[in-house]
Amino acid sequence: FDHVIKPIVIAHSYGGHVATTAMQDRHALFGGLIICDLMLLRPERVKAFFEAEKPLRGGGARPNRIYPDYETARGRFVLSPPQPVTVSALFDYMAYHSLKRVEGGWSWKFDSGVFQGEFGQQEGMLRLGHVIAETPGRKAIVYGQDSVLFDDDSADYLRECGATDIPTIGIPGARHHLMLDEPIAFVSALRAVVTQWLAQ
């Protein structure tokens, strides 16, 4: 963190909650935050989503399941929300780097302890637009324009919450997992934001 160029955080989906919290607590350490397709909907859409969908698990953290071998664990890897996969090599790469060897087999790298907070719960989601707008530091949004979790209306809503100075870039033809749908366009958008920030 002592380098003349401070690190820029790029966070996708649920990671956007964690990264936003980091920016709230230690924004001076970072050069900026790019949030990629974090679920952000108007309050009425949030309520409708939670009425229609199974809520994320809360309460105490449960240990991740251990699978006997990589093939078994890999078979359990799915996209949420589901979407078509056009480049299987990218999907396989994502699956491989989501798993780790542990005693007794293979398990997920994901820390289930994050579910103990309000991340992804309805109360937190209702405030999220204002939270992002009020979080200090440089921020940008990149999202898939065909995503069900962040769309063009979400971008409008975020600006209504006060985030008028946050660059918001929609990737045409991309869904929530935009790095699988449109990887070149996604990387180009990230490079554009980072290049502009580094030039300032």
PDB file of C-alpha atoms in Angstrom:
ATOM      1  CA  PHE A   1       0.000   0.000   0.000  1.00  0.00           C
ATOM      2  CA  ASP A   2       3.042   2.286   0.190  1.00  0.00           C
ATOM      3  CA  HIS A   3       3.559   2.221  -3.575  1.00  0.00           C
ATOM      4  CA  VAL A   4       3.142   5.493  -5.429  1.00  0.00           C
ATOM      5  CA  ILE A   5       0.361   3.858  -7.492  1.00  0.00           C
ATOM      6  CA  LYS A   6      -2.311   2.606  -5.126  1.00  0.00           C
ATOM      7  CA  PRO A   7      -4.099  -0.680  -5.903  1.00  0.00           C
ATOM      8  CA  ILE A   8      -7.390  -0.550  -7.753  1.00  0.00           C
ATOM      9  CA  VAL A   9      -9.956  -3.095  -6.598  1.00  0.00           C
ATOM     10  CA  ILE A  10     -12.099  -4.863  -9.215  1.00  0.00           C
ATOM     11  CA  ALA A  11     -14.950  -6.734  -7.546  1.00  0.00           C
ATOM     12  CA  HIS A  12     -17.663  -8.840  -9.182  1.00  0.00           C
ATOM     13  CA  SER A  13     -21.109  -9.559  -7.786  1.00  0.00           C
ATOM     14  CA  TYR A  14     -21.030 -10.428  -4.073  1.00  0.00           C
ATOM     15  CA  GLY A  15     -17.437  -9.245  -3.931  1.00  0.00           C
ATOM     16  CA  GLY A  16     -18.773  -5.758  -4.558  1.00  0.00           C
ATOM     17  CA  HIS A  17     -20.283  -5.722  -1.059  1.00  0.00           C
ATOM     18  CA  VAL A  18     -16.977  -6.687   0.531  1.00  0.00           C
ATOM     19  CA  ALA A  19     -14.998  -4.219  -1.572  1.00  0.00           C
ATOM     20  CA  THR A  20     -17.424  -1.386  -0.815  1.00  0.00           C
ATOM     21  CA  THR A  21     -16.980  -2.055   2.900  1.00  0.00           C
ATOM     22  CA  ALA A  22     -13.198  -1.977   2.452  1.00  0.00           C
ATOM     23  CA  MET A  23     -13.484   1.385   0.696  1.00  0.00           C
ATOM     24  CA  GLN A  24     -15.660   2.739   3.494  1.00  0.00           C
ATOM     25  CA  ASP A  25     -13.119   1.695   6.112  1.00  0.00           C
ATOM     26  CA  ARG A  26      -9.796   2.295   4.295  1.00  0.00           C
ATOM     27  CA  HIS A  27     -10.456   4.270   1.117  1.00  0.00           C
ATOM     28  CA  ALA A  28      -7.152   6.159   1.420  1.00  0.00           C
ATOM     29  CA  LEU A  29      -5.287   2.899   0.779  1.00  0.00           C
ATOM     30  CA  PHE A  30      -6.893   2.321  -2.618  1.00  0.00           C
ATOM     31  CA  GLY A  31      -6.697   3.983  -6.000  1.00  0.00           C
ATOM     32  CA  GLY A  32     -10.320   3.206  -6.743  1.00  0.00           C
ATOM     33  CA  LEU A  33     -13.029   0.551  -6.908  1.00  0.00           C
ATOM     34  CA  ILE A  34     -14.649  -0.920 -10.014  1.00  0.00           C
ATOM     35  CA  ILE A  35     -17.863  -2.744  -9.100  1.00  0.00           C
ATOM     36  CA  CYS A  36     -18.916  -5.337 -11.676  1.00  0.00           C
ATOM     37  CA  ASP A  37     -22.563  -6.379 -11.855  1.00  0.00           C
ATOM     38  CA  LEU A  38     -23.356  -6.170  -8.166  1.00  0.00           C
ATOM     39  CA  MET A  39     -27.071  -6.739  -7.586  1.00  0.00           C
ATOM     40  CA  LEU A  40     -28.644  -3.287  -7.318  1.00  0.00           C
ATOM     41  CA  LEU A  41     -32.359  -2.782  -7.902  1.00  0.00           C
ATOM     42  CA  ARG A  42     -34.978  -0.213  -6.953  1.00  0.00           C
ATOM     43  CA  PRO A  43     -36.637  -0.972  -3.577  1.00  0.00           C
ATOM     44  CA  GLU A  44     -39.815  -2.336  -5.161  1.00  0.00           C
ATOM     45  CA  ARG A  45     -37.752  -4.667  -7.369  1.00  0.00           C
ATOM     46  CA  VAL A  46     -35.679  -5.801  -4.376  1.00  0.00           C
ATOM     47  CA  LYS A  47     -38.847  -6.728  -2.497  1.00  0.00           C
ATOM     48  CA  ALA A  48     -40.231  -8.573  -5.520  1.00  0.00           C
ATOM     49  CA  PHE A  49     -36.925 -10.428  -5.933  1.00  0.00           C
ATOM     50  CA  PHE A  50     -36.888 -11.648  -2.341  1.00  0.00           C
ATOM     51  CA  GLU A  51     -40.531 -12.689  -2.564  1.00  0.00           C
ATOM     52  CA  ALA A  52     -39.801 -14.778  -5.654  1.00  0.00           C
ATOM     53  CA  GLU A  53     -36.347 -16.129  -4.770  1.00  0.00           C
ATOM     54  CA  LYS A  54     -34.987 -18.228  -1.924  1.00  0.00           C
ATOM     55  CA  PRO A  55     -33.165 -15.812   0.393  1.00  0.00           C
ATOM     56  CA  LEU A  56     -29.442 -16.218   0.936  1.00  0.00           C
ATOM     57  CA  ARG A  57     -28.553 -18.286   3.951  1.00  0.00           C
ATOM     58  CA  GLY A  58     -27.894 -16.347   7.107  1.00  0.00           C
ATOM     59  CA  GLY A  59     -26.985 -17.102  10.688  1.00  0.00           C
ATOM     60  CA  GLY A  60     -23.880 -19.019  11.584  1.00  0.00           C
ATOM     61  CA  ALA A  61     -21.329 -19.888   8.972  1.00  0.00           C
ATOM     62  CA  ARG A  62     -21.304 -23.516   7.843  1.00  0.00           C
ATOM     63  CA  PRO A  63     -18.096 -25.131   6.648  1.00  0.00           C
ATOM     64  CA  ASN A  64     -17.852 -25.712   2.923  1.00  0.00           C
ATOM     65  CA  ARG A  65     -18.479 -29.266   1.821  1.00  0.00           C
ATOM     66  CA  ILE A  66     -15.456 -31.433   1.029  1.00  0.00           C
ATOM     67  CA  TYR A  67     -15.615 -33.534  -2.140  1.00  0.00           C
ATOM     68  CA  PRO A  68     -13.501 -36.681  -2.559  1.00  0.00           C
ATOM     69  CA  ASP A  69     -11.921 -35.607  -5.860  1.00  0.00           C
ATOM     70  CA  TYR A  70     -11.727 -32.667  -8.256  1.00  0.00           C
ATOM     71  CA  GLU A  71     -14.125 -34.176 -10.797  1.00  0.00           C
ATOM     72  CA  THR A  72     -16.876 -34.513  -8.188  1.00  0.00           C
ATOM     73  CA  ALA A  73     -16.346 -30.971  -6.934  1.00  0.00           C
ATOM     74  CA  ARG A  74     -16.168 -29.600 -10.470  1.00  0.00           C
ATOM     75  CA  GLY A  75     -19.510 -31.240 -11.232  1.00  0.00           C
ATOM     76  CA  ARG A  76     -21.114 -29.140  -8.500  1.00  0.00           C
ATOM     77  CA  PHE A  77     -19.925 -25.826  -9.947  1.00  0.00           C
ATOM     78  CA  VAL A  78     -22.827 -23.866 -11.440  1.00  0.00           C
ATOM     79  CA  LEU A  79     -23.538 -20.256 -12.332  1.00  0.00           C
ATOM     80  CA  SER A  80     -26.009 -18.295 -10.232  1.00  0.00           C
ATOM     81  CA  PRO A  81     -28.132 -16.916 -11.723  1.00  0.00           C
ATOM     82  CA  PRO A  82     -27.892 -19.499 -14.510  1.00  0.00           C
ATOM     83  CA  GLN A  83     -26.886 -18.388 -17.992  1.00  0.00           C
ATOM     84  CA  PRO A  84     -25.610 -20.009 -21.182  1.00  0.00           C
ATOM     85  CA  VAL A  85     -21.871 -20.642 -21.484  1.00  0.00           C
ATOM     86  CA  THR A  86     -20.435 -19.978 -24.929  1.00  0.00           C
ATOM     87  CA  VAL A  87     -16.724 -20.400 -24.126  1.00  0.00           C
ATOM     88  CA  SER A  88     -16.341 -23.578 -22.083  1.00  0.00           C
ATOM     89  CA  ALA A  89     -12.625 -22.950 -21.480  1.00  0.00           C
ATOM     90  CA  LEU A  90     -13.430 -19.799 -19.512  1.00  0.00           C
ATOM     91  CA  PHE A  91     -16.062 -21.629 -17.476  1.00  0.00           C
ATOM     92  CA  ASP A  92     -13.603 -24.442 -16.713  1.00  0.00           C
ATOM     93  CA  TYR A  93     -10.954 -21.907 -15.709  1.00  0.00           C
ATOM     94  CA  MET A  94     -13.388 -20.214 -13.340  1.00  0.00           C
ATOM     95  CA  ALA A  95     -14.417 -23.542 -11.826  1.00  0.00           C
ATOM     96  CA  TYR A  96     -10.812 -24.663 -11.297  1.00  0.00           C
ATOM     97  CA  HIS A  97      -9.847 -21.440  -9.532  1.00  0.00           C
ATOM     98  CA  SER A  98     -12.948 -21.604  -7.322  1.00  0.00           C
ATOM     99  CA  LEU A  99     -11.713 -24.852  -5.750  1.00  0.00           C
ATOM    100  CA  LYS A 100      -8.759 -25.792  -3.570  1.00  0.00           C
ATOM    101  CA  ARG A 101      -7.169 -28.954  -2.233  1.00  0.00           C
ATOM    102  CA  VAL A 102      -7.928 -29.571   1.428  1.00  0.00           C
ATOM    103  CA  GLU A 103      -7.436 -32.455   3.786  1.00  0.00           C
ATOM    104  CA  GLY A 104      -9.788 -35.158   2.564  1.00  0.00           C
ATOM    105  CA  GLY A 105     -10.314 -33.869  -0.964  1.00  0.00           C
ATOM    106  CA  TRP A 106     -11.424 -30.638  -2.627  1.00  0.00           C
ATOM    107  CA  SER A 107     -13.519 -27.734  -1.354  1.00  0.00           C
ATOM    108  CA  TRP A 108     -14.576 -24.215  -2.288  1.00  0.00           C
ATOM    109  CA  LYS A 109     -12.332 -21.210  -1.762  1.00  0.00           C
ATOM    110  CA  PHE A 110     -15.409 -19.130  -0.982  1.00  0.00           C
ATOM    111  CA  ASP A 111     -15.648 -18.036   2.664  1.00  0.00           C
ATOM    112  CA  SER A 112     -19.146 -18.915   3.837  1.00  0.00           C
ATOM    113  CA  GLY A 113     -18.647 -16.579   6.801  1.00  0.00           C
ATOM    114  CA  VAL A 114     -19.643 -13.590   4.667  1.00  0.00           C
ATOM    115  CA  PHE A 115     -23.248 -14.734   4.989  1.00  0.00           C
ATOM    116  CA  GLN A 116     -23.163 -13.805   8.671  1.00  0.00           C
ATOM    117  CA  GLY A 117     -23.438 -10.119   7.792  1.00  0.00           C
ATOM    118  CA  GLU A 118     -26.196  -8.247   5.999  1.00  0.00           C
ATOM    119  CA  PHE A 119     -24.557  -8.618   2.578  1.00  0.00           C
ATOM    120  CA  GLY A 120     -27.180  -9.816   0.159  1.00  0.00           C
ATOM    121  CA  GLN A 121     -30.010  -9.657   2.689  1.00  0.00           C
ATOM    122  CA  GLN A 122     -33.080  -7.580   1.921  1.00  0.00           C
ATOM    123  CA  GLU A 123     -32.425  -4.860   4.506  1.00  0.00           C
ATOM    124  CA  GLY A 124     -28.952  -4.199   3.180  1.00  0.00           C
ATOM    125  CA  MET A 125     -30.064  -4.353  -0.446  1.00  0.00           C
ATOM    126  CA  LEU A 126     -32.677  -1.652   0.136  1.00  0.00           C
ATOM    127  CA  ARG A 127     -29.929   0.782   1.208  1.00  0.00           C
ATOM    128  CA  LEU A 128     -27.277  -0.288  -1.277  1.00  0.00           C
ATOM    129  CA  GLY A 129     -27.728   2.499  -3.828  1.00  0.00           C
ATOM    130  CA  HIS A 130     -27.165   5.184  -1.206  1.00  0.00           C
ATOM    131  CA  VAL A 131     -24.308   3.213   0.376  1.00  0.00           C
ATOM    132  CA  ILE A 132     -22.422   3.077  -2.925  1.00  0.00           C
ATOM    133  CA  ALA A 133     -23.097   6.758  -3.630  1.00  0.00           C
ATOM    134  CA  GLU A 134     -21.840   7.792  -0.188  1.00  0.00           C
ATOM    135  CA  THR A 135     -18.773   5.533  -0.103  1.00  0.00           C
ATOM    136  CA  PRO A 136     -15.622   7.684  -0.374  1.00  0.00           C
ATOM    137  CA  GLY A 137     -13.002   7.228  -3.072  1.00  0.00           C
ATOM    138  CA  ARG A 138     -13.076   6.791  -6.841  1.00  0.00           C
ATOM    139  CA  LYS A 139     -15.654   4.318  -8.093  1.00  0.00           C
ATOM    140  CA  ALA A 140     -16.938   2.981 -11.392  1.00  0.00           C
ATOM    141  CA  ILE A 141     -19.618   0.475 -12.380  1.00  0.00           C
ATOM    142  CA  VAL A 142     -19.359  -2.110 -15.171  1.00  0.00           C
ATOM    143  CA  TYR A 143     -22.383  -4.328 -15.802  1.00  0.00           C
ATOM    144  CA  GLY A 144     -23.964  -6.652 -18.320  1.00  0.00           C
ATOM    145  CA  GLN A 145     -26.884  -4.965 -20.044  1.00  0.00           C
ATOM    146  CA  ASP A 146     -28.732  -8.311 -20.151  1.00  0.00           C
ATOM    147  CA  SER A 147     -28.101  -9.002 -16.457  1.00  0.00           C
ATOM    148  CA  VAL A 148     -31.072  -9.688 -14.183  1.00  0.00           C
ATOM    149  CA  LEU A 149     -29.224  -8.232 -11.171  1.00  0.00           C
ATOM    150  CA  PHE A 150     -28.022  -4.879 -12.537  1.00  0.00           C
ATOM    151  CA  ASP A 151     -29.461  -3.318 -15.671  1.00  0.00           C
ATOM    152  CA  ASP A 152     -29.946   0.079 -17.290  1.00  0.00           C
ATOM    153  CA  ASP A 153     -32.674   0.943 -14.783  1.00  0.00           C
ATOM    154  CA  SER A 154     -30.258   0.093 -11.969  1.00  0.00           C
ATOM    155  CA  ALA A 155     -27.801   2.608 -13.419  1.00  0.00           C
ATOM    156  CA  ASP A 156     -30.539   5.262 -13.473  1.00  0.00           C
ATOM    157  CA  TYR A 157     -31.516   4.417  -9.895  1.00  0.00           C
ATOM    158  CA  LEU A 158     -27.907   4.670  -8.706  1.00  0.00           C
ATOM    159  CA  ARG A 159     -27.659   8.173 -10.167  1.00  0.00           C
ATOM    160  CA  GLU A 160     -30.930   9.081  -8.429  1.00  0.00           C
ATOM    161  CA  CYS A 161     -29.302   7.974  -5.166  1.00  0.00           C
ATOM    162  CA  GLY A 162     -26.646  10.632  -5.683  1.00  0.00           C
ATOM    163  CA  ALA A 163     -23.970   8.742  -7.608  1.00  0.00           C
ATOM    164  CA  THR A 164     -23.890  11.218 -10.477  1.00  0.00           C
ATOM    165  CA  ASP A 165     -20.077  11.237 -10.585  1.00  0.00           C
ATOM    166  CA  ILE A 166     -19.617   7.459 -10.938  1.00  0.00           C
ATOM    167  CA  PRO A 167     -18.841   6.257 -14.488  1.00  0.00           C
ATOM    168  CA  THR A 168     -21.304   3.513 -15.407  1.00  0.00           C
ATOM    169  CA  ILE A 169     -20.515   1.256 -18.362  1.00  0.00           C
ATOM    170  CA  GLY A 170     -22.986  -1.293 -19.747  1.00  0.00           C
ATOM    171  CA  ILE A 171     -21.655  -4.219 -21.789  1.00  0.00           C
ATOM    172  CA  PRO A 172     -24.144  -5.049 -24.606  1.00  0.00           C
ATOM    173  CA  GLY A 173     -25.090  -8.718 -24.829  1.00  0.00           C
ATOM    174  CA  ALA A 174     -23.562  -9.595 -21.462  1.00  0.00           C
ATOM    175  CA  ARG A 175     -25.375 -11.172 -18.530  1.00  0.00           C
ATOM    176  CA  HIS A 176     -24.360 -11.259 -14.863  1.00  0.00           C
ATOM    177  CA  HIS A 177     -21.193 -13.294 -15.478  1.00  0.00           C
ATOM    178  CA  LEU A 178     -20.012 -10.789 -18.047  1.00  0.00           C
ATOM    179  CA  MET A 179     -16.459 -12.127 -18.096  1.00  0.00           C
ATOM    180  CA  LEU A 180     -17.891 -15.305 -19.654  1.00  0.00           C
ATOM    181  CA  ASP A 181     -20.296 -13.625 -22.092  1.00  0.00           C
ATOM    182  CA  GLU A 182     -18.181 -10.781 -23.414  1.00  0.00           C
ATOM    183  CA  PRO A 183     -14.631 -11.154 -22.069  1.00  0.00           C
ATOM    184  CA  ILE A 184     -12.963  -8.815 -24.573  1.00  0.00           C
ATOM    185  CA  ALA A 185     -15.518  -6.041 -24.099  1.00  0.00           C
ATOM    186  CA  PHE A 186     -15.313  -6.519 -20.330  1.00  0.00           C
ATOM    187  CA  VAL A 187     -11.526  -6.204 -20.239  1.00  0.00           C
ATOM    188  CA  SER A 188     -11.676  -3.207 -22.579  1.00  0.00           C
ATOM    189  CA  ALA A 189     -14.092  -1.436 -20.226  1.00  0.00           C
ATOM    190  CA  LEU A 190     -11.860  -2.152 -17.229  1.00  0.00           C
ATOM    191  CA  ARG A 191      -8.789  -0.898 -19.074  1.00  0.00           C
ATOM    192  CA  ALA A 192     -10.590   2.284 -20.090  1.00  0.00           C
ATOM    193  CA  VAL A 193     -11.468   3.109 -16.481  1.00  0.00           C
ATOM    194  CA  VAL A 194      -8.040   2.232 -15.083  1.00  0.00           C
ATOM    195  CA  THR A 195      -6.217   4.152 -17.818  1.00  0.00           C
ATOM    196  CA  GLN A 196      -8.278   7.255 -17.147  1.00  0.00           C
ATOM    197  CA  TRP A 197      -7.679   7.048 -13.403  1.00  0.00           C
ATOM    198  CA  LEU A 198      -3.931   6.548 -13.778  1.00  0.00           C
ATOM    199  CA  ALA A 199      -3.749   9.572 -16.070  1.00  0.00           C
ATOM    200  CA  GLN A 200      -5.324  11.855 -13.473  1.00  0.00           C
TER     201      GLN A 200
END
